[in-house]
Coordinates of N, CA and C in Angstrom, one line a residue:
M30 N -25.0 21.7 20.2 CA -24.6 20.7 19.3 C -23.1 20.6 19.2
S31 N -22.4 21.7 19.4 CA -20.9 21.7 19.4 C -20.3 20.7 20.4
Y32 N -20.9 20.8 21.6 CA -20.5 19.9 22.7 C -20.7 18.4 22.4
G33 N -21.9 18.2 21.9 CA -22.2 16.8 21.6 C -21.3 16.2 20.5
I34 N -21.0 17.0 19.4 CA -20.1 16.5 18.4 C -18.7 16.3 18.9
L35 N -18.3 17.2 19.8 CA -17.0 17.1 20.4 C -16.9 15.8 21.2
V36 N -17.9 15.5 22.0 CA -17.8 14.2 22.8 C -17.8 13.0 21.9
L37 N -18.6 13.0 20.8 CA -18.5 11.9 19.8 C -17.2 11.8 19.2
R38 N -16.6 12.9 18.8 CA -15.3 12.9 18.1 C -14.2 12.4 19.1
L39 N -14.2 12.9 20.3 CA -13.2 12.5 21.3 C -13.3 11.0 21.6
V40 N -14.5 10.6 21.9 CA -14.6 9.2 22.4 C -14.3 8.2 21.2
V41 N -14.9 8.4 20.1 CA -14.7 7.5 19.0 C -13.3 7.6 18.4
G42 N -12.8 8.9 18.3 CA -11.5 9.1 17.7 C -10.4 8.5 18.6
T43 N -10.5 8.6 19.9 CA -9.5 8.1 20.8 C -9.6 6.5 20.9
A44 N -10.8 6.0 20.8 CA -11.0 4.5 20.7 C -10.3 4.0 19.5
F45 N -10.5 4.6 18.3 CA -9.8 4.2 17.1 C -8.2 4.3 17.3
A46 N -7.8 5.4 17.8 CA -6.3 5.6 18.0 C -5.8 4.6 18.9
A47 N -6.5 4.2 20.0 CA -6.0 3.1 20.9 C -5.9 1.8 20.1
H48 N -6.9 1.5 19.3 CA -6.8 0.2 18.5 C -5.7 0.3 17.5
G49 N -5.4 1.4 16.9 CA -4.3 1.6 16.1 C -2.9 1.4 16.8
A50 N -2.9 1.9 18.0 CA -1.7 1.8 18.9 C -1.4 0.3 19.2
Q51 N -2.5 -0.4 19.4 CA -2.4 -1.9 19.7 C -1.7 -2.5 18.5
K52 N -2.1 -2.2 17.3 CA -1.5 -2.8 16.1 C -0.1 -2.3 15.8
L53 N 0.1 -1.0 15.9 CA 1.4 -0.4 15.6 C 2.5 -0.6 16.6
F54 N 2.1 -0.5 17.9 CA 3.1 -0.5 18.9 C 3.0 -1.6 20.0
G55 N 1.9 -2.4 19.9 CA 1.7 -3.4 20.9 C 1.2 -2.8 22.2
W56 N 0.8 -1.6 22.2 CA 0.3 -0.9 23.5 C -1.1 -1.5 23.8
F57 N -1.5 -1.3 25.1 CA -2.8 -1.7 25.6 C -3.1 -3.2 25.3
D58 N -2.1 -4.0 25.6 CA -2.2 -5.5 25.4 C -2.4 -5.9 23.9
G59 N -2.0 -5.0 23.0 CA -2.2 -5.3 21.6 C -1.2 -6.3 21.0
P60 N -1.4 -6.8 19.8 CA -0.5 -7.8 19.2 C 0.7 -7.2 18.6
G61 N 0.8 -5.9 18.4 CA 1.9 -5.3 17.7 C 1.9 -5.6 16.2
P62 N 2.9 -5.1 15.5 CA 2.9 -5.4 14.1 C 3.0 -6.8 13.6
K63 N 3.8 -7.6 14.3 CA 4.0 -9.0 13.9 C 2.7 -9.8 14.2
G64 N 2.1 -9.6 15.3 CA 0.8 -10.3 15.6 C -0.3 -9.9 14.7
T65 N -0.3 -8.6 14.4 CA -1.4 -8.1 13.5 C -1.1 -8.6 12.1
A66 N 0.1 -8.7 11.7 CA 0.4 -9.2 10.3 C 0.0 -10.7 10.3
G67 N 0.3 -11.4 11.3 CA -0.2 -12.8 11.4 C -1.7 -13.0 11.2
F68 N -2.4 -12.1 11.8 CA -3.9 -12.1 11.7 C -4.3 -11.8 10.3
F69 N -3.6 -10.7 9.7 CA -4.0 -10.4 8.3 C -3.5 -11.5 7.3
S70 N -2.5 -12.2 7.6 CA -2.1 -13.4 6.8 C -3.2 -14.4 6.9
S71 N -3.8 -14.7 8.1 CA -4.8 -15.7 8.2 C -6.1 -15.3 7.4
L72 N -6.2 -14.0 7.1 CA -7.3 -13.5 6.3 C -7.1 -13.5 4.8
G73 N -5.9 -14.0 4.5 CA -5.5 -14.1 3.0 C -5.0 -12.9 2.4
F74 N -4.4 -11.9 3.1 CA -3.9 -10.7 2.4 C -2.6 -11.0 1.8
R75 N -2.3 -10.4 0.6 CA -1.1 -10.6 -0.1 C 0.1 -10.1 0.7
S76 N 0.1 -9.0 1.3 CA 1.2 -8.4 2.0 C 0.7 -8.1 3.4
P77 N 0.7 -9.1 4.3 CA 0.1 -9.0 5.6 C 0.7 -7.9 6.5
M78 N 2.1 -7.7 6.4 CA 2.7 -6.7 7.2 C 2.3 -5.3 6.7
V79 N 2.3 -5.1 5.4 CA 1.9 -3.8 4.8 C 0.4 -3.5 5.2
M80 N -0.5 -4.5 5.2 CA -1.8 -4.3 5.6 C -2.0 -4.0 7.0
A81 N -1.2 -4.7 7.9 CA -1.2 -4.5 9.3 C -0.8 -3.1 9.6
M82 N 0.3 -2.6 9.0 CA 0.7 -1.2 9.2 C -0.3 -0.2 8.7
A83 N -0.9 -0.5 7.5 CA -1.9 0.4 6.9 C -3.1 0.5 7.9
A84 N -3.6 -0.6 8.3 CA -4.7 -0.6 9.2 C -4.4 0.1 10.5
G85 N -3.2 -0.2 11.1 CA -2.8 0.4 12.4 C -2.7 1.9 12.2
L86 N -2.0 2.4 11.1 CA -1.8 3.8 10.9 C -3.1 4.5 10.6
S87 N -4.0 3.8 9.8 CA -5.3 4.4 9.6 C -6.1 4.6 10.9
E88 N -6.1 3.6 11.7 CA -6.8 3.8 13.0 C -6.1 4.8 13.9
F89 N -4.8 4.8 14.0 CA -4.1 5.7 14.9 C -4.2 7.1 14.4
A90 N -3.7 7.4 13.2 CA -3.7 8.8 12.7 C -5.1 9.2 12.4
G91 N -5.9 8.4 11.8 CA -7.3 8.8 11.5 C -8.1 9.0 12.8
G92 N -7.9 8.2 13.8 CA -8.6 8.4 15.1 C -8.2 9.7 15.7
L93 N -6.8 10.0 15.7 CA -6.4 11.3 16.3 C -6.9 12.5 15.6
A94 N -6.9 12.4 14.2 CA -7.4 13.5 13.4 C -8.9 13.7 13.6
F95 N -9.6 12.6 13.7 CA -11.0 12.7 14.0 C -11.3 13.3 15.3
A96 N -10.6 12.9 16.4 CA -10.8 13.4 17.7 C -10.6 14.9 17.8
V97 N -9.6 15.4 17.1 CA -9.3 16.9 17.2 C -10.0 17.6 16.1
G98 N -10.7 17.0 15.2 CA -11.5 17.6 14.1 C -10.6 18.2 13.1
F99 N -9.6 17.5 12.6 CA -8.7 18.0 11.6 C -8.9 17.2 10.3
A100 N -9.1 17.9 9.2 CA -9.4 17.2 7.9 C -10.5 16.1 8.1
T101 N -11.6 16.5 8.8 CA -12.6 15.6 9.3 C -13.1 14.6 8.2
P102 N -13.5 15.0 7.0 CA -13.9 14.0 6.1 C -12.9 13.0 5.7
A103 N -11.6 13.4 5.6 CA -10.6 12.5 5.3 C -10.4 11.5 6.4
A104 N -10.4 12.0 7.7 CA -10.3 11.1 8.8 C -11.5 10.2 8.9
A105 N -12.7 10.7 8.7 CA -13.8 9.8 8.7 C -13.7 8.7 7.6
L106 N -13.2 9.1 6.4 CA -13.0 8.1 5.3 C -12.1 7.0 5.7
V107 N -11.0 7.2 6.3 CA -10.1 6.1 6.6 C -10.7 5.3 7.7
L108 N -11.4 5.9 8.6 CA -12.1 5.1 9.7 C -13.2 4.2 9.1
A109 N -13.9 4.8 8.1 CA -15.0 4.1 7.5 C -14.5 2.9 6.7
V110 N -13.4 3.0 6.0 CA -12.8 1.9 5.3 C -12.4 0.8 6.2
V111 N -11.8 1.1 7.3 CA -11.3 0.1 8.3 C -12.6 -0.6 8.8
M112 N -13.6 0.1 9.1 CA -14.8 -0.6 9.7 C -15.5 -1.5 8.6
L113 N -15.6 -1.0 7.4 CA -16.2 -1.9 6.4 C -15.4 -3.1 6.2
N114 N -14.1 -3.0 6.2 CA -13.2 -4.2 6.0 C -13.4 -5.2 7.2
A115 N -13.5 -4.6 8.4 CA -13.6 -5.4 9.6 C -15.0 -6.1 9.6
I116 N -16.0 -5.4 9.2 CA -17.3 -6.0 9.1 C -17.3 -7.2 8.1
A117 N -16.8 -6.9 7.0 CA -16.9 -7.9 5.9 C -16.0 -9.1 6.2
L118 N -14.9 -8.9 6.8 CA -13.9 -10.1 6.9 C -14.1 -10.8 8.3
V119 N -14.4 -10.1 9.3 CA -14.3 -10.7 10.6 C -15.7 -10.8 11.3
H120 N -16.5 -9.8 11.2 CA -17.7 -9.8 12.1 C -19.0 -10.2 11.4
W121 N -19.2 -10.0 10.1 CA -20.5 -10.3 9.4 C -21.0 -11.6 9.7
Q122 N -20.2 -12.7 9.5 CA -20.6 -14.0 9.7 C -21.0 -14.4 11.1
K123 N -20.7 -13.5 12.1 CA -21.1 -13.8 13.5 C -22.4 -13.1 13.9
G124 N -23.0 -12.5 12.9 CA -24.3 -11.8 13.2 C -24.1 -10.4 13.7
F125 N -25.2 -9.8 14.1 CA -25.3 -8.4 14.5 C -24.6 -8.2 15.9
W126 N -24.9 -9.0 16.9 CA -24.6 -8.6 18.3 C -23.1 -8.7 18.6
N127 N -22.6 -7.6 19.2 CA -21.2 -7.6 19.6 C -20.8 -8.7 20.6
A128 N -21.7 -9.0 21.4 CA -21.5 -10.1 22.4 C -21.1 -11.4 21.7
N129 N -21.6 -11.6 20.5 CA -21.2 -12.8 19.8 C -20.1 -12.6 18.8
G130 N -19.4 -11.5 18.9 CA -18.4 -11.1 17.9 C -18.9 -10.5 16.6
G131 N -20.2 -10.1 16.7 CA -20.8 -9.5 15.5 C -20.4 -8.1 15.2
Y132 N -21.1 -7.5 14.2 CA -20.7 -6.2 13.7 C -21.4 -5.0 14.3
E133 N -22.1 -5.2 15.4 CA -22.8 -4.1 16.0 C -22.0 -2.9 16.3
L134 N -20.8 -3.0 17.0 CA -20.0 -1.9 17.4 C -19.3 -1.3 16.1
N135 N -18.9 -2.1 15.2 CA -18.2 -1.6 14.0 C -19.2 -0.8 13.2
L136 N -20.5 -1.2 13.1 CA -21.5 -0.5 12.4 C -21.7 0.9 13.1
T137 N -21.7 0.9 14.4 CA -21.9 2.1 15.2 C -20.8 3.1 14.9
F138 N -19.6 2.6 14.9 CA -18.4 3.5 14.6 C -18.5 4.0 13.2
L139 N -18.9 3.1 12.3 CA -19.0 3.5 10.9 C -20.0 4.7 10.8
A140 N -21.2 4.5 11.4 CA -22.2 5.5 11.4 C -21.8 6.8 12.0
V141 N -21.0 6.8 13.1 CA -20.5 8.0 13.7 C -19.6 8.7 12.7
A142 N -18.7 8.0 12.1 CA -17.7 8.6 11.2 C -18.4 9.3 10.0
V143 N -19.4 8.6 9.4 CA -20.1 9.2 8.3 C -21.0 10.4 8.8
A144 N -21.6 10.2 9.9 CA -22.5 11.3 10.4 C -21.7 12.6 10.7
V145 N -20.5 12.4 11.3 CA -19.7 13.6 11.6 C -19.1 14.2 10.3
A146 N -18.8 13.4 9.3 CA -18.4 13.9 8.0 C -19.6 14.8 7.4
A147 N -20.8 14.3 7.6 CA -22.0 15.1 7.1 C -22.3 16.3 7.9
T148 N -22.2 16.3 9.2 CA -22.5 17.4 10.0 C -21.4 18.4 10.2
G149 N -20.1 17.9 10.1 CA -19.0 18.7 10.3 C -18.5 18.6 11.7
P150 N -17.3 19.0 12.0 CA -16.7 18.9 13.3 C -17.2 19.9 14.3
W151 N -17.8 21.0 13.9 CA -18.3 22.0 14.7 C -17.3 22.9 15.4
R152 N -17.7 23.6 16.4 CA -16.9 24.7 16.9 C -15.5 24.3 17.5
F153 N -15.5 23.2 18.2 CA -14.2 22.8 18.9 C -13.4 21.9 18.0
S154 N -12.8 22.4 17.0 CA -12.1 21.6 16.1 C -11.0 22.4 15.4
I155 N -10.0 21.7 14.9 CA -8.9 22.4 14.1 C -9.5 22.9 12.8
D156 N -10.4 22.1 12.2 CA -11.0 22.6 11.0 C -11.7 23.9 11.1
R157 N -12.4 24.2 12.2 CA -13.0 25.5 12.5 C -11.9 26.5 12.7
A158 N -10.9 26.2 13.5 CA -9.8 27.2 13.8 C -9.1 27.7 12.5
I159 N -9.0 26.8 11.5 CA -8.3 27.2 10.3 C -9.3 27.6 9.2
G160 N -10.6 27.6 9.5 CA -11.6 28.1 8.5 C -12.1 27.1 7.5
W161 N -11.8 25.8 7.7 CA -12.2 24.8 6.8 C -13.7 24.3 7.0
D162 N -14.2 24.4 8.2 CA -15.4 23.7 8.5 C -16.6 24.0 7.7
D163 N -16.7 25.2 7.2 CA -17.9 25.5 6.3 C -17.8 24.9 4.9
N164 N -16.6 24.5 4.5 CA -16.4 24.0 3.2 C -16.3 22.5 3.1
I165 N -16.1 21.8 4.2 CA -15.9 20.4 4.2 C -16.9 19.6 5.1
S166 N -18.1 20.0 5.0 CA -19.2 19.2 5.6 C -20.5 19.4 4.9
G167 N -21.4 18.5 5.2 CA -22.7 18.6 4.5 C -23.1 17.2 4.0
L168 N -24.3 17.1 3.5 CA -24.8 15.8 3.0 C -23.9 15.2 2.0
W169 N -23.5 16.0 1.0 CA -22.6 15.4 0.0 C -21.3 14.9 0.5
W170 N -20.8 15.5 1.5 CA -19.5 15.0 2.1 C -19.8 13.7 2.8
G171 N -20.9 13.5 3.5 CA -21.2 12.3 4.2 C -21.4 11.2 3.1
L172 N -22.2 11.5 2.1 CA -22.4 10.5 1.0 C -21.1 10.2 0.3
G173 N -20.2 11.2 0.1 CA -18.9 10.9 -0.5 C -18.1 10.0 0.3
V174 N -18.1 10.2 1.6 CA -17.3 9.4 2.5 C -17.8 7.9 2.5
I175 N -19.1 7.7 2.6 CA -19.5 6.3 2.6 C -19.4 5.7 1.2
G176 N -19.6 6.4 0.1 CA -19.4 5.9 -1.2 C -18.0 5.5 -1.5
T177 N -17.1 6.4 -1.2 CA -15.7 6.2 -1.4 C -15.2 5.0 -0.5
A178 N -15.7 5.0 0.7 CA -15.3 3.9 1.6 C -15.7 2.6 1.1
V179 N -16.9 2.5 0.5 CA -17.3 1.2 -0.1 C -16.4 0.8 -1.2
V180 N -16.1 1.7 -2.1 CA -15.2 1.4 -3.2 C -13.8 0.9 -2.7
L181 N -13.2 1.7 -1.8 CA -11.9 1.4 -1.3 C -11.9 0.0 -0.5
A182 N -12.9 -0.2 0.3 CA -13.0 -1.5 1.0 C -13.2 -2.6 0.0
A183 N -13.9 -2.5 -1.0 CA -14.1 -3.5 -2.0 C -12.8 -3.8 -2.7
L184 N -12.0 -2.8 -3.0 CA -10.7 -3.0 -3.6 C -9.7 -3.7 -2.7
T185 N -9.8 -3.3 -1.4 CA -8.9 -4.0 -0.4 C -9.3 -5.5 -0.3
L186 N -10.6 -5.7 -0.3 CA -11.1 -7.1 -0.1 C -10.9 -8.0 -1.3
T187 N -10.7 -7.4 -2.5 CA -10.5 -8.2 -3.7 C -9.0 -8.2 -4.1
A188 N -8.5 -7.0 -4.5 CA -7.2 -6.9 -5.0 C -6.1 -7.2 -3.9
G189 N -6.5 -6.8 -2.7 CA -5.5 -7.0 -1.6 C -5.4 -8.4 -1.1
R190 N -6.2 -9.3 -1.5 CA -6.2 -10.6 -1.0 C -5.9 -11.7 -2.0
T191 N -5.3 -12.8 -1.6 CA -5.0 -13.8 -2.6 C -6.0 -14.9 -2.6
K192 N -6.7 -15.0 -1.5 CA -7.7 -16.1 -1.5 C -8.8 -15.7 -0.4
T193 N -9.9 -16.4 -0.5 CA -10.9 -16.3 0.5 C -10.6 -17.3 1.6
V194 N -10.6 -16.9 2.8 CA -10.2 -17.8 3.9 C -11.4 -17.9 4.8
S195 N -11.8 -19.1 5.2 CA -12.8 -19.3 6.1 C -12.3 -19.0 7.5
P196 N -13.1 -18.4 8.4 CA -12.6 -18.1 9.7 C -12.4 -19.5 10.5
P197 N -11.4 -19.5 11.4 CA -11.1 -20.7 12.1 C -12.3 -21.2 12.9
A198 N -12.4 -22.5 12.9 CA -13.5 -23.1 13.7 C -13.2 -22.9 15.2
A199 N -14.3 -22.7 16.0 CA -14.1 -22.5 17.4 C -13.5 -23.8 18.0
A200 N -12.6 -23.6 18.9 CA -11.9 -24.7 19.6 C -12.9 -25.5 20.4
A201 N -12.8 -26.8 20.4 CA -13.7 -27.6 21.2 C -13.4 -27.4 22.6
G202 N -14.5 -27.4 23.4 CA -14.5 -27.1 24.9 C -13.5 -27.9 25.6

């Protein structure tokens, strides 16, 4: 089980970190802070640059912490909040399938984050090396992560935005 959890953490954590690097630094053909802020502005956020930096930092630092198994429930929480916001604002209206821009992949990443919070990071983790892993995992940690993420995402989607914005219509062929 330790090897399986390690693979999950490494793949999902580095994928998040790479997405965060796109937002923060413009790496990997990403939009960088200005482009990300423009996107958040189009979604109706009050402070689009602050939200862009928060999302980028959450994905980058949360992804790295998740990958190495450090403060695993906290890392899982920030990743879960990002995924819930992405699902609600960008992907939900496009349906389930990722090929159509839907929430399939976001839901999968959300499930991995919550599942790892519940199971713990296991043997190959910083949490284990410093003796935290027995105290910060279990069913209640998983439930706490998803419950707190729902509350934080709801606050972000309401208090953080000035208006509801409809997604742009697809450009005509």
